[in-house]
Short mmCIF file of C-alpha atoms (C1' of nucleotides) in Angstrom, two decimals:
data_model
loop_
_atom_site.label_atom_id
_atom_site.label_comp_id
_atom_site.label_asym_id
_atom_site.label_seq_id
_atom_site.Cartn_x
_atom_site.Cartn_y
_atom_site.Cartn_z
CA MET N 1 73.59 -35.38 -36.08
CA THR N 2 70.85 -33.58 -34.24
CA THR N 3 68.41 -35.81 -32.43
CA ARG N 4 64.71 -35.92 -33.22
CA THR N 5 62.24 -37.59 -30.89
CA ARG N 6 58.50 -37.80 -31.15
CA PHE N 7 55.44 -38.42 -29.07
CA ALA N 8 52.65 -39.94 -31.12
CA PRO N 9 49.44 -40.17 -29.13
CA SER N 10 46.07 -41.28 -30.35
CA PRO N 11 43.39 -38.84 -29.18
CA THR N 12 41.10 -40.99 -27.09
CA GLY N 13 39.66 -38.29 -24.87
CA PHE N 14 42.05 -39.08 -22.00
CA PHE N 15 45.65 -38.23 -21.24
CA HIS N 16 46.94 -41.28 -19.46
CA ILE N 17 49.74 -40.91 -16.94
CA GLY N 18 51.75 -43.57 -18.79
CA SER N 19 51.45 -41.67 -22.06
CA ALA N 20 52.47 -38.50 -20.27
CA ARG N 21 55.58 -40.21 -18.93
CA THR N 22 56.45 -41.41 -22.46
CA ALA N 23 56.02 -37.86 -23.76
CA LEU N 24 58.11 -36.59 -20.87
CA PHE N 25 61.03 -38.93 -21.56
CA ASN N 26 61.01 -38.00 -25.24
CA TRP N 27 60.93 -34.32 -24.31
CA LEU N 28 63.70 -34.72 -21.72
CA PHE N 29 65.97 -36.48 -24.17
CA ALA N 30 65.36 -33.88 -26.87
CA ARG N 31 66.08 -31.08 -24.42
CA HIS N 32 69.13 -32.84 -23.01
CA THR N 33 70.64 -33.30 -26.45
CA GLY N 34 69.51 -29.97 -27.86
CA GLY N 35 67.37 -31.85 -30.36
CA THR N 36 63.83 -31.53 -31.67
CA PHE N 37 60.69 -32.87 -30.01
CA VAL N 38 57.92 -33.66 -32.47
CA LEU N 39 54.23 -34.15 -31.63
CA ARG N 40 52.40 -36.29 -34.13
CA ILE N 41 48.74 -37.15 -33.80
CA GLU N 42 47.88 -40.74 -34.67
CA ASP N 43 44.27 -40.23 -35.63
CA THR N 44 43.90 -42.95 -38.22
CA ASP N 45 40.99 -44.43 -36.31
CA LYS N 46 38.43 -41.86 -37.42
CA GLU N 47 35.56 -43.12 -35.29
CA ARG N 48 36.74 -41.83 -31.95
CA ASN N 49 38.76 -38.78 -32.92
CA THR N 50 37.24 -35.47 -31.96
CA ASP N 51 38.48 -31.94 -31.38
CA GLU N 52 37.82 -32.27 -27.66
CA ALA N 53 39.90 -35.41 -27.53
CA LEU N 54 42.77 -33.58 -29.21
CA ARG N 55 42.45 -30.68 -26.77
CA VAL N 56 42.85 -33.00 -23.80
CA ILE N 57 46.25 -34.03 -25.15
CA LEU N 58 47.46 -30.58 -26.18
CA ASP N 59 46.28 -28.93 -22.95
CA GLY N 60 47.74 -31.70 -20.85
CA MET N 61 51.10 -31.46 -22.60
CA ARG N 62 51.24 -27.71 -22.15
CA TRP N 63 50.10 -27.96 -18.54
CA LEU N 64 53.02 -30.28 -17.85
CA GLY N 65 55.33 -27.89 -19.63
CA LEU N 66 56.14 -30.31 -22.44
CA GLN N 67 56.16 -27.88 -25.33
CA TRP N 68 56.77 -29.52 -28.70
CA ASP N 69 58.97 -28.00 -31.38
CA GLU N 70 57.04 -29.39 -34.34
CA GLY N 71 53.43 -30.47 -34.51
CA PRO N 72 49.88 -29.17 -34.19
CA GLU N 73 49.75 -25.40 -33.56
CA ALA N 74 53.55 -25.28 -33.76
CA GLY N 75 54.12 -26.04 -37.44
CA GLY N 76 57.31 -27.52 -38.84
CA ALA N 77 58.86 -28.57 -42.12
CA ARG N 78 57.87 -32.24 -41.90
CA GLY N 79 54.12 -31.86 -41.57
CA PRO N 80 51.26 -32.28 -41.68
CA TYR N 81 51.39 -33.71 -38.17
CA PHE N 82 48.01 -35.42 -38.26
CA GLN N 83 48.03 -38.89 -39.74
CA SER N 84 44.53 -38.32 -41.04
CA GLN N 85 46.10 -35.79 -43.44
CA ARG N 86 48.95 -37.99 -44.63
CA GLY N 87 46.98 -40.53 -46.64
CA ASP N 88 48.73 -39.73 -49.93
CA LEU N 89 52.12 -40.49 -48.40
CA TYR N 90 50.91 -43.80 -46.99
CA ARG N 91 49.45 -44.90 -50.32
CA ALA N 92 52.64 -43.89 -52.13
CA GLN N 93 54.78 -45.80 -49.66
CA LEU N 94 52.54 -48.83 -49.97
CA LYS N 95 53.20 -48.75 -53.69
CA VAL N 96 56.93 -48.62 -53.00
CA LEU N 97 56.66 -51.85 -51.03
CA ALA N 98 54.38 -53.42 -53.63
CA ASP N 99 56.86 -52.55 -56.39
CA LYS N 100 59.60 -54.24 -54.38
CA GLY N 101 57.42 -57.32 -54.03
CA ARG N 102 57.10 -56.81 -50.27
CA ALA N 103 53.37 -56.02 -50.22
CA TYR N 104 50.46 -57.88 -51.77
CA GLU N 105 46.70 -57.75 -51.83
CA ARG N 106 44.52 -60.42 -50.31
CA ASP N 107 40.86 -60.31 -49.16
CA GLY N 108 40.74 -56.62 -50.08
CA ALA N 109 43.55 -55.76 -47.64
CA TRP N 110 47.24 -55.13 -48.32
CA TRP N 111 49.73 -57.37 -46.53
CA PHE N 112 53.43 -57.18 -45.79
CA ARG N 113 55.37 -60.12 -47.19
CA LEU N 114 57.99 -61.61 -44.87
CA GLU N 115 60.98 -63.29 -46.47
CA GLY N 116 61.48 -66.95 -45.66
CA GLU N 117 60.25 -70.47 -46.12
CA ARG N 118 56.47 -70.89 -45.79
CA HIS N 119 54.29 -73.65 -44.40
CA LEU N 120 50.78 -74.15 -43.02
CA GLU N 121 50.40 -74.68 -39.32
CA PHE N 122 47.62 -74.80 -36.76
CA ASP N 123 47.88 -71.70 -34.57
CA ASP N 124 46.75 -72.18 -30.98
CA PHE N 125 46.04 -68.53 -30.46
CA ALA N 126 44.18 -67.90 -33.72
CA LYS N 127 42.51 -71.30 -33.35
CA ARG N 128 42.89 -72.10 -37.01
CA GLU N 129 45.40 -73.14 -39.62
CA VAL N 130 47.56 -70.22 -40.81
CA GLU N 131 50.49 -69.65 -43.13
CA LYS N 132 53.69 -69.28 -41.12
CA VAL N 133 57.02 -67.96 -42.35
CA ARG N 134 60.48 -68.85 -41.11
CA ALA N 135 61.91 -65.36 -41.23
CA ALA N 136 65.28 -64.37 -39.85
CA PRO N 137 64.90 -62.73 -36.45
CA ALA N 138 64.86 -58.98 -36.32
CA VAL N 139 67.60 -57.57 -34.12
CA ILE N 140 66.93 -54.56 -31.93
CA ASP N 141 69.77 -52.81 -30.17
CA ASP N 142 67.71 -51.22 -27.48
CA LEU N 143 69.32 -48.58 -25.29
CA VAL N 144 67.36 -49.81 -22.30
CA ARG N 145 66.90 -53.53 -23.00
CA GLY N 146 70.15 -54.31 -24.73
CA ARG N 147 70.15 -56.63 -27.72
CA VAL N 148 66.73 -58.17 -28.32
CA GLU N 149 65.99 -60.70 -31.06
CA ARG N 150 62.54 -61.60 -32.19
CA ALA N 151 61.25 -63.20 -35.34
CA GLU N 152 57.93 -62.39 -36.96
CA ASP N 153 56.29 -65.53 -38.28
CA ARG N 154 53.23 -64.28 -40.15
CA ASP N 155 52.60 -61.69 -42.84
CA PHE N 156 50.73 -58.76 -41.36
CA VAL N 157 48.24 -56.20 -42.64
CA LEU N 158 49.43 -52.80 -43.89
CA PHE N 159 46.16 -51.42 -45.25
CA ARG N 160 42.76 -52.66 -44.17
CA ALA N 161 40.07 -53.65 -46.65
CA ASN N 162 38.36 -50.34 -45.83
CA GLY N 163 41.35 -48.48 -47.28
CA GLU N 164 42.79 -47.28 -43.96
CA PRO N 165 46.43 -47.95 -43.10
CA VAL N 166 47.25 -49.67 -39.81
CA PHE N 167 49.35 -48.41 -36.92
CA HIS N 168 52.56 -50.36 -37.60
CA PHE N 169 52.74 -49.10 -41.14
CA VAL N 170 51.99 -45.40 -40.57
CA ASN N 171 54.21 -45.36 -37.54
CA VAL N 172 57.24 -46.47 -39.51
CA VAL N 173 56.46 -44.42 -42.63
CA ASP N 174 56.12 -41.29 -40.50
CA ASP N 175 59.19 -41.96 -38.43
CA ILE N 176 61.18 -42.23 -41.66
CA ALA N 177 59.56 -39.17 -43.25
CA MET N 178 59.97 -37.10 -40.11
CA GLY N 179 63.58 -38.09 -39.61
CA ILE N 180 63.03 -39.52 -36.14
CA THR N 181 66.37 -40.63 -34.71
CA HIS N 182 65.27 -42.02 -31.34
CA VAL N 183 62.10 -43.97 -30.66
CA ILE N 184 61.34 -43.83 -26.95
CA ARG N 185 58.14 -45.66 -26.04
CA GLY N 186 56.57 -48.10 -23.60
CA GLU N 187 57.75 -51.66 -23.28
CA ASP N 188 54.37 -52.84 -24.50
CA HIS N 189 55.68 -52.01 -27.97
CA LEU N 190 58.80 -54.12 -27.69
CA SER N 191 57.27 -57.25 -29.18
CA ASN N 192 55.83 -55.24 -32.07
CA THR N 193 59.19 -53.72 -32.83
CA SER N 194 60.12 -56.72 -34.94
CA LYS N 195 57.37 -55.70 -37.36
CA HIS N 196 58.75 -52.19 -37.46
CA VAL N 197 62.29 -53.41 -38.09
CA GLU N 198 61.02 -55.53 -40.98
CA LEU N 199 59.40 -52.42 -42.46
CA PHE N 200 62.44 -50.20 -42.03
CA ARG N 201 64.55 -52.84 -43.76
CA ALA N 202 62.06 -53.30 -46.56
CA PHE N 203 62.16 -49.54 -47.18
CA GLY N 204 65.95 -49.61 -47.04
CA ALA N 205 65.84 -47.01 -44.28
CA PRO N 206 68.25 -46.92 -41.35
CA LEU N 207 66.81 -48.03 -38.02
CA PRO N 208 66.20 -45.40 -35.36
CA THR N 209 67.73 -45.97 -31.95
CA TYR N 210 65.17 -47.66 -29.74
CA ALA N 211 64.62 -47.18 -26.03
CA HIS N 212 61.74 -49.17 -24.56
CA ILE N 213 60.85 -47.80 -21.17
CA PRO N 214 59.21 -49.73 -18.31
CA LEU N 215 55.47 -49.61 -17.79
CA ILE N 216 53.61 -48.02 -14.89
CA LEU N 217 51.71 -50.65 -12.92
CA LYS N 218 48.60 -50.29 -10.77
CA THR N 219 49.20 -49.35 -7.12
CA ASP N 220 47.77 -52.70 -6.12
CA GLY N 221 46.35 -55.56 -8.06
CA PRO N 222 47.66 -56.98 -11.29
CA GLY N 223 48.51 -55.25 -14.54
CA LYS N 224 49.40 -51.83 -15.80
CA MET N 225 47.63 -48.61 -14.92
CA SER N 226 44.41 -48.26 -16.84
CA LYS N 227 42.14 -45.32 -17.46
CA ARG N 228 39.79 -46.42 -14.75
CA ASP N 229 42.41 -46.47 -11.99
CA ARG N 230 42.43 -43.62 -9.51
CA GLY N 231 45.24 -41.23 -10.40
CA ALA N 232 45.65 -42.54 -13.94
CA LEU N 233 44.72 -39.37 -15.80
CA VAL N 234 46.72 -36.15 -16.08
CA GLU N 235 43.55 -34.06 -16.15
CA GLU N 236 42.62 -35.46 -12.74
CA TYR N 237 45.70 -33.93 -11.12
CA ARG N 238 45.06 -30.65 -12.82
CA ALA N 239 41.50 -30.55 -11.49
CA ARG N 240 42.68 -31.41 -7.99
CA GLY N 241 45.13 -28.54 -7.87
CA TYR N 242 48.34 -30.53 -8.13
CA LEU N 243 51.30 -28.50 -9.29
CA PRO N 244 52.27 -29.47 -12.84
CA GLU N 245 55.96 -29.33 -12.05
CA ALA N 246 55.35 -31.74 -9.15
CA VAL N 247 53.46 -34.21 -11.33
CA ARG N 248 56.22 -33.99 -13.92
CA ASN N 249 58.87 -34.43 -11.23
CA TYR N 250 57.18 -37.55 -9.86
CA LEU N 251 56.77 -39.02 -13.34
CA CYS N 252 60.52 -38.68 -13.85
CA LEU N 253 60.99 -40.90 -10.81
CA LEU N 254 59.06 -43.79 -12.35
CA GLY N 255 61.70 -45.55 -14.39
CA TRP N 256 64.57 -43.18 -13.84
CA THR N 257 66.58 -41.89 -10.86
CA PRO N 258 68.47 -38.61 -10.53
CA LYS N 259 72.16 -39.26 -10.10
CA ASP N 260 72.52 -36.65 -7.39
CA GLY N 261 70.18 -38.52 -5.05
CA ARG N 262 67.51 -35.86 -4.81
CA THR N 263 63.89 -36.76 -5.42
CA VAL N 264 62.49 -33.24 -5.70
CA LEU N 265 64.51 -31.10 -8.06
CA PRO N 266 64.12 -28.44 -10.75
CA ILE N 267 63.45 -29.62 -14.28
CA GLY N 268 66.62 -27.97 -15.53
CA ASP N 269 68.67 -30.23 -13.27
CA ILE N 270 66.76 -33.25 -14.56
CA ILE N 271 67.35 -32.27 -18.17
CA ALA N 272 71.05 -31.91 -17.47
CA GLN N 273 71.29 -35.41 -15.96
CA PHE N 274 68.86 -37.34 -18.15
CA GLU N 275 70.38 -40.21 -20.15
CA LEU N 276 68.48 -42.99 -21.91
CA ARG N 277 71.01 -45.55 -20.67
CA ASP N 278 70.00 -44.81 -17.10
CA ILE N 279 66.36 -45.71 -17.64
CA HIS N 280 65.34 -48.75 -15.59
CA GLN N 281 64.33 -52.10 -16.99
CA ALA N 282 61.75 -53.11 -14.40
CA ASN N 283 58.16 -51.88 -14.35
CA ALA N 284 57.29 -49.43 -11.61
CA ARG N 285 54.24 -49.41 -9.41
CA PHE N 286 52.39 -46.13 -9.13
CA ASP N 287 52.35 -44.68 -5.59
CA GLU N 288 49.92 -41.86 -5.03
CA ARG N 289 51.34 -41.12 -1.59
CA LYS N 290 54.79 -40.45 -2.91
CA MET N 291 53.33 -38.30 -5.64
CA ALA N 292 51.47 -36.35 -2.95
CA SER N 293 54.69 -35.98 -1.01
CA VAL N 294 56.52 -34.57 -4.02
CA ASN N 295 53.62 -32.21 -4.59
CA GLN N 296 53.74 -31.09 -0.96
CA ASP N 297 57.47 -30.40 -1.04
CA THR N 298 57.08 -28.47 -4.27
CA LEU N 299 54.17 -26.48 -2.87
CA ARG N 300 56.09 -25.48 0.25
CA ALA N 301 59.08 -24.41 -1.82
CA LEU N 302 57.03 -22.17 -4.10
CA PRO N 303 57.86 -18.46 -4.00
CA PRO N 304 55.20 -16.88 -1.74
CA ALA N 305 53.89 -14.67 -4.53
CA GLU N 306 53.39 -17.67 -6.79
CA PHE N 307 51.74 -19.60 -3.97
CA ALA N 308 49.43 -16.66 -3.34
CA ARG N 309 48.46 -16.49 -7.00
CA LEU N 310 47.57 -20.20 -7.18
CA ALA N 311 45.90 -20.22 -3.78
CA THR N 312 43.77 -17.21 -4.57
CA ALA N 313 42.49 -18.88 -7.73
CA ARG N 314 41.83 -22.12 -5.89
CA LEU N 315 39.86 -20.38 -3.16
CA ALA N 316 37.90 -18.33 -5.65
CA ALA N 317 36.87 -21.54 -7.38
CA ALA N 318 35.53 -22.72 -4.01
CA GLY N 319 33.55 -19.49 -3.59
CA ILE N 320 35.98 -17.94 -1.11
CA ALA N 321 37.08 -14.53 -2.35
CA PRO N 322 38.12 -12.22 0.49
CA PRO N 323 39.94 -8.93 -0.13
CA ALA N 324 43.65 -9.35 -0.84
CA ASP N 325 44.75 -7.60 2.34
CA ARG N 326 42.85 -10.10 4.48
CA LEU N 327 43.91 -13.06 2.39
CA ALA N 328 47.63 -12.36 2.25
CA PRO N 329 48.49 -12.96 5.93
CA VAL N 330 46.35 -16.10 6.03
CA LEU N 331 48.09 -17.53 2.99
CA ALA N 332 51.49 -16.68 4.44
CA ALA N 333 50.58 -18.68 7.56
CA ALA N 334 49.08 -21.54 5.54
CA GLN N 335 51.79 -22.22 2.98
CA PRO N 336 54.35 -23.84 5.31
CA LYS N 337 51.71 -26.23 6.68
CA LEU N 338 49.57 -27.04 3.66
CA SER N 339 49.97 -30.42 1.97
CA ALA N 340 48.01 -29.71 -1.22
CA LEU N 341 46.06 -26.86 -2.78
CA GLU N 342 43.16 -29.29 -2.93
CA HIS N 343 42.76 -28.95 0.85
CA LEU N 344 43.04 -25.19 0.97
CA PRO N 345 39.31 -24.34 1.26
CA GLU N 346 38.80 -26.28 4.50
CA PHE N 347 42.31 -25.37 5.63
CA VAL N 348 41.61 -21.65 5.74
CA GLY N 349 37.90 -21.21 4.97
CA TYR N 350 37.02 -20.52 8.62
CA PHE N 351 39.07 -17.34 8.54
CA PHE N 352 36.62 -15.74 6.19
CA SER N 353 33.25 -17.01 7.29
CA ASP N 354 31.55 -17.90 10.54
CA ASP N 355 29.67 -20.54 8.64
CA TYR N 356 32.44 -23.13 8.48
CA ALA N 357 32.21 -26.90 8.64
CA ARG N 358 33.35 -28.77 11.74
CA SER N 359 35.19 -31.99 11.09
CA PRO N 360 33.54 -34.84 13.02
CA GLU N 361 36.69 -36.99 12.69
CA ALA N 362 38.76 -34.24 14.25
CA LEU N 363 36.38 -33.99 17.21
CA GLU N 364 36.41 -37.73 17.64
CA GLY N 365 40.21 -37.82 17.62
CA LEU N 366 40.36 -35.03 20.17
CA SER N 367 37.92 -36.65 22.53
CA ARG N 368 39.75 -39.94 22.28
CA LYS N 369 43.07 -38.66 23.49
CA GLY N 370 42.26 -35.47 25.42
CA GLY N 371 39.00 -36.02 27.24
CA ASP N 372 36.14 -33.61 26.66
CA PRO N 373 37.26 -30.72 24.40
CA ALA N 374 34.33 -28.51 25.40
CA ALA N 375 35.29 -28.91 29.06
CA ARG N 376 38.87 -27.81 28.31
CA VAL N 377 37.56 -24.77 26.48
CA ARG N 378 35.31 -23.87 29.43
CA GLU N 379 38.31 -24.11 31.74
CA ALA N 380 40.46 -21.85 29.56
CA LEU N 381 37.81 -19.28 28.66
CA PRO N 382 38.06 -17.03 31.76
CA SER N 383 41.82 -16.53 31.49
CA LEU N 384 41.61 -16.10 27.71
CA GLU N 385 39.01 -13.38 28.15
CA ALA N 386 41.46 -11.50 30.33
CA ALA N 387 44.50 -12.20 28.15
CA ALA N 388 46.52 -9.85 25.99
CA TRP N 389 45.92 -11.25 22.47
CA ASP N 390 49.46 -12.08 21.45
CA ALA N 391 51.56 -15.21 21.77
CA PRO N 392 53.02 -14.47 25.25
CA GLY N 393 49.64 -13.36 26.54
CA ILE N 394 47.86 -16.45 25.27
CA ASP N 395 50.63 -18.71 26.56
CA ALA N 396 50.26 -17.11 29.98
CA ALA N 397 46.49 -17.62 29.88
CA LEU N 398 46.91 -21.29 29.02
CA ALA N 399 49.48 -21.73 31.77
CA ALA N 400 47.11 -20.15 34.27
CA ALA N 401 44.24 -22.40 33.24
CA ALA N 402 46.55 -25.41 33.39
CA ALA N 403 47.69 -24.58 36.88
CA ALA N 404 44.12 -24.08 38.08
CA HIS N 405 42.79 -27.36 36.65
CA GLY N 406 45.71 -29.74 36.92
CA GLN N 407 46.35 -29.91 33.15
CA LYS N 408 49.36 -29.31 30.91
CA PRO N 409 49.11 -26.08 28.90
CA SER N 410 49.29 -28.14 25.72
CA ALA N 411 46.07 -29.90 26.68
CA TYR N 412 44.19 -26.71 25.76
CA MET N 413 45.67 -26.04 22.37
CA ALA N 414 43.94 -28.70 20.31
CA PRO N 415 40.48 -28.07 21.85
CA ILE N 416 40.86 -24.32 21.33
CA ARG N 417 41.99 -24.83 17.76
CA TYR N 418 39.01 -27.04 17.15
CA GLY N 419 36.72 -24.57 18.84
CA VAL N 420 37.71 -21.70 16.59
CA SER N 421 38.29 -23.61 13.34
CA GLY N 422 36.48 -26.93 13.46
CA GLN N 423 39.74 -28.59 12.39
CA ALA N 424 42.37 -30.72 14.06
CA GLY N 425 45.19 -29.19 12.07
CA GLY N 426 46.02 -25.99 10.26
CA PRO N 427 48.43 -23.08 10.44
CA HIS N 428 50.40 -22.53 13.60
CA PHE N 429 48.23 -22.19 16.74
CA HIS N 430 49.29 -18.63 17.46
CA ASP N 431 48.82 -17.63 13.84
CA VAL N 432 45.28 -18.93 13.86
CA LEU N 433 44.31 -17.02 17.01
CA ALA N 434 46.04 -13.81 15.96
CA LEU N 435 44.55 -13.84 12.47
CA LEU N 436 41.04 -14.47 13.73
CA GLY N 437 41.30 -11.81 16.42
CA LYS N 438 40.24 -11.93 20.04
CA ASP N 439 36.57 -11.10 19.61
CA ARG N 440 35.86 -13.73 17.00
CA CYS N 441 37.86 -16.36 18.84
CA LEU N 442 36.03 -15.77 22.10
CA ALA N 443 32.65 -15.76 20.40
CA ARG N 444 33.40 -19.06 18.70
CA LEU N 445 34.79 -20.60 21.86
CA ARG N 446 31.74 -19.58 23.88
CA ALA N 447 29.47 -21.09 21.27
CA PHE N 448 31.52 -24.27 21.23
CA ALA N 449 31.65 -24.58 25.01
CA ALA N 450 27.91 -24.09 25.42
"C1'" G Z 1 49.40 -72.07 -26.51
"C1'" C Z 2 53.77 -69.33 -28.62
"C1'" C Z 3 57.18 -65.18 -28.26
"C1'" C Z 4 59.60 -61.00 -25.73
"C1'" C Z 5 60.96 -58.28 -21.24
"C1'" C Z 6 61.69 -58.07 -15.97
"C1'" U Z 7 62.85 -59.81 -10.51
"C1'" U Z 8 66.92 -55.58 -3.89
"C1'" C Z 9 62.73 -53.14 2.24
"C1'" G Z 10 55.03 -52.41 1.77
"C1'" U Z 11 56.34 -48.76 -2.60
"C1'" C Z 12 60.13 -45.96 -5.73
"C1'" U Z 13 65.15 -47.15 -5.86
"C1'" A Z 14 71.26 -46.98 -4.95
"C1'" G Z 15 74.73 -50.81 -5.40
"C1'" C Z 16 75.36 -55.04 -10.31
"C1'" C Z 17 78.97 -53.60 -16.07
"C1'" C Z 18 84.81 -53.72 -13.18
"C1'" G Z 19 82.66 -60.00 -7.32
"C1'" G Z 20 84.96 -58.45 -0.85
"C1'" U Z 21 80.72 -52.08 2.68
"C1'" C Z 22 76.89 -53.56 9.28
"C1'" A Z 23 73.12 -53.75 1.39
"C1'" G Z 24 72.49 -46.88 1.33
"C1'" G Z 25 68.50 -43.17 0.34
"C1'" A Z 26 63.30 -41.47 -0.42
"C1'" C Z 27 57.83 -42.28 0.43
"C1'" A Z 28 54.75 -44.86 3.87
"C1'" C Z 29 54.59 -46.86 8.87
"C1'" C Z 30 56.17 -46.91 14.30
"C1'" U Z 31 58.73 -44.47 18.62
"C1'" C Z 32 60.63 -40.31 21.02
"C1'" G Z 33 61.91 -34.86 21.33
"C1'" C Z 34 60.55 -29.61 20.45
"C1'" U Z 35 57.95 -26.81 28.72
"C1'" U Z 36 52.74 -26.27 23.35
"C1'" U Z 37 48.54 -28.04 19.28
"C1'" C Z 38 49.55 -29.14 13.86
"C1'" A Z 39 48.92 -31.78 7.54
"C1'" C Z 40 55.39 -28.58 10.78
"C1'" U Z 41 60.22 -29.90 12.38
"C1'" G Z 42 64.42 -32.84 14.65
"C1'" A Z 43 66.29 -37.65 16.19
"C1'" G Z 44 65.71 -42.81 16.11
"C1'" G Z 45 63.35 -47.58 14.59
"C1'" U Z 46 60.92 -51.82 11.84
"C1'" A Z 47 61.76 -53.59 6.91
"C1'" A Z 48 64.76 -56.34 1.10
"C1'" C Z 49 69.05 -59.07 -2.36
"C1'" U Z 50 62.42 -64.65 -5.43
"C1'" G Z 51 64.23 -69.97 -5.05
"C1'" G Z 52 67.80 -73.75 -6.41
"C1'" G Z 53 72.35 -75.14 -8.54
"C1'" G Z 54 77.29 -73.67 -10.39
"C1'" U Z 55 82.09 -70.67 -10.66
"C1'" U Z 56 85.13 -68.51 -6.58
"C1'" C Z 57 88.92 -68.01 -0.68
"C1'" G Z 58 84.56 -64.84 -1.17
"C1'" A Z 59 78.38 -63.67 -5.11
"C1'" A Z 60 72.97 -58.87 -4.47
"C1'" U Z 61 76.97 -58.51 -8.14
"C1'" C Z 62 79.25 -63.67 -13.08
"C1'" C Z 63 76.78 -68.45 -15.43
"C1'" C Z 64 72.58 -72.08 -15.70
"C1'" C Z 65 67.71 -73.72 -14.31
"C1'" A Z 66 63.09 -72.93 -11.99
"C1'" A Z 67 59.31 -69.98 -10.10
"C1'" G Z 68 56.83 -65.40 -10.06
"C1'" G Z 69 55.49 -60.66 -12.38
"C1'" G Z 70 54.67 -57.71 -16.90
"C1'" G Z 71 53.85 -57.24 -22.08
"C1'" G Z 72 52.80 -58.89 -27.08
"C1'" C Z 73 50.57 -62.37 -30.51
"C1'" G Z 74 43.91 -57.58 -34.41
"C1'" C Z 75 41.92 -55.63 -41.15
"C1'" C Z 76 42.96 -51.38 -32.30
"C1'" A Z 77 46.71 -47.73 -31.32
#
RNA sequence: GCCCCCUUCGUCUAGCCCGGUCAGGACACCUCGCUUUCACUGAGGUAACUGGGGUUCGAAUCCCCAAGGGGGCGCCA
């Protein structure tokens, strides 16, 4: 039997990192098993569904490289893939349940009828007397959680009085109609799964295999990641210049661990190793620093041509667009030292303009550990002016200045770097000086020392 | 209030199923090295089995209880 998984987002205008991870695990499992990955849009709540909201999801999925086999803009034999277009099916399936005596109308809405002894009881949560049912517990054989039993104890709504079907109903009807074999979703759905099992059984349909994956929690503070948390939205990483394969790689690490012990690895290797049984049971806390570290490693490992392509676009967006022949050597020097594309403009901007920003924090740090940076530059200037402008020549100049003023040669490097770039860090010292050229370096150093 | 899930370094985790290792790795942090900066790199270091009972010669690992964390309980998805 070929596997069929699905990701069924509701277009809210955001692509939450937790949703992306759910989509990712469904995609990974489909790819691992050679199955089909379906994208279904749960847009039953008409109020807040817009084209832009849909785009956020589709663009985000494609950006992460999670191409779906069936769904919007991909087609497929089990469509349409928008729930807003499947109303006839839902009404027909409601009638099926009604004919079996498992659905009934009350207060203008249609309800699912549980099987079991009924009685009235005061409900502490609803704060009123309600009709409870002693139904047999639904049994879920979850690939991640193991055997879970939970009993529903109240009839629940299938169709609202306004004629719209509710999530639990459309979700199950579609999963049956679309032949979904594995339901991989967040643990927040585990308690609701008993409703879904009741529906599958009422329809006489076989249960899919369930895998409820752990949630992603806030970095600090209580609860799961929410839209308002920093780093919670896929589109945020895209805007900041994160590499999609790095974001995807990090997401794999929340709730799953590669068997080979690597943390940064190609997606093909992840697909080959990915098993639902290996998904963790405990919730994972989001760590932006580790994500940044994965992004950094991925960035450094990029083929230089690919790095150059992305870097050029990033710089252009910041208004820095030098000719390719001037840019290429700078980018070659920058790639091994850069932590994120996001920082590229200030990392290399001073190569292309004399109007660059000086970092006050960098100056403060320099002064704190090395004395007066301008004084060091004044000491080094005469020998630099006489130096041959290559690494040995500059080293000799620094050594001469050091000998004359009772300093270590290294004491001059940070002040000189700051003098020519306004930064505390950057490409290798010698690369910076060579790429800027002697004249520009000396001019900047004189200005700084004055 | 009721129900469900979970519990190893600050964080992500390996180990747990099939009891016996100085409880391993990664990120972060700290220290030192690279006559010489750096968002680089190398070498070290700090740091964890939630608690209590039980079974056992022996428990992170098996069982029970408690506590803590998370989720669900809607005519939202």
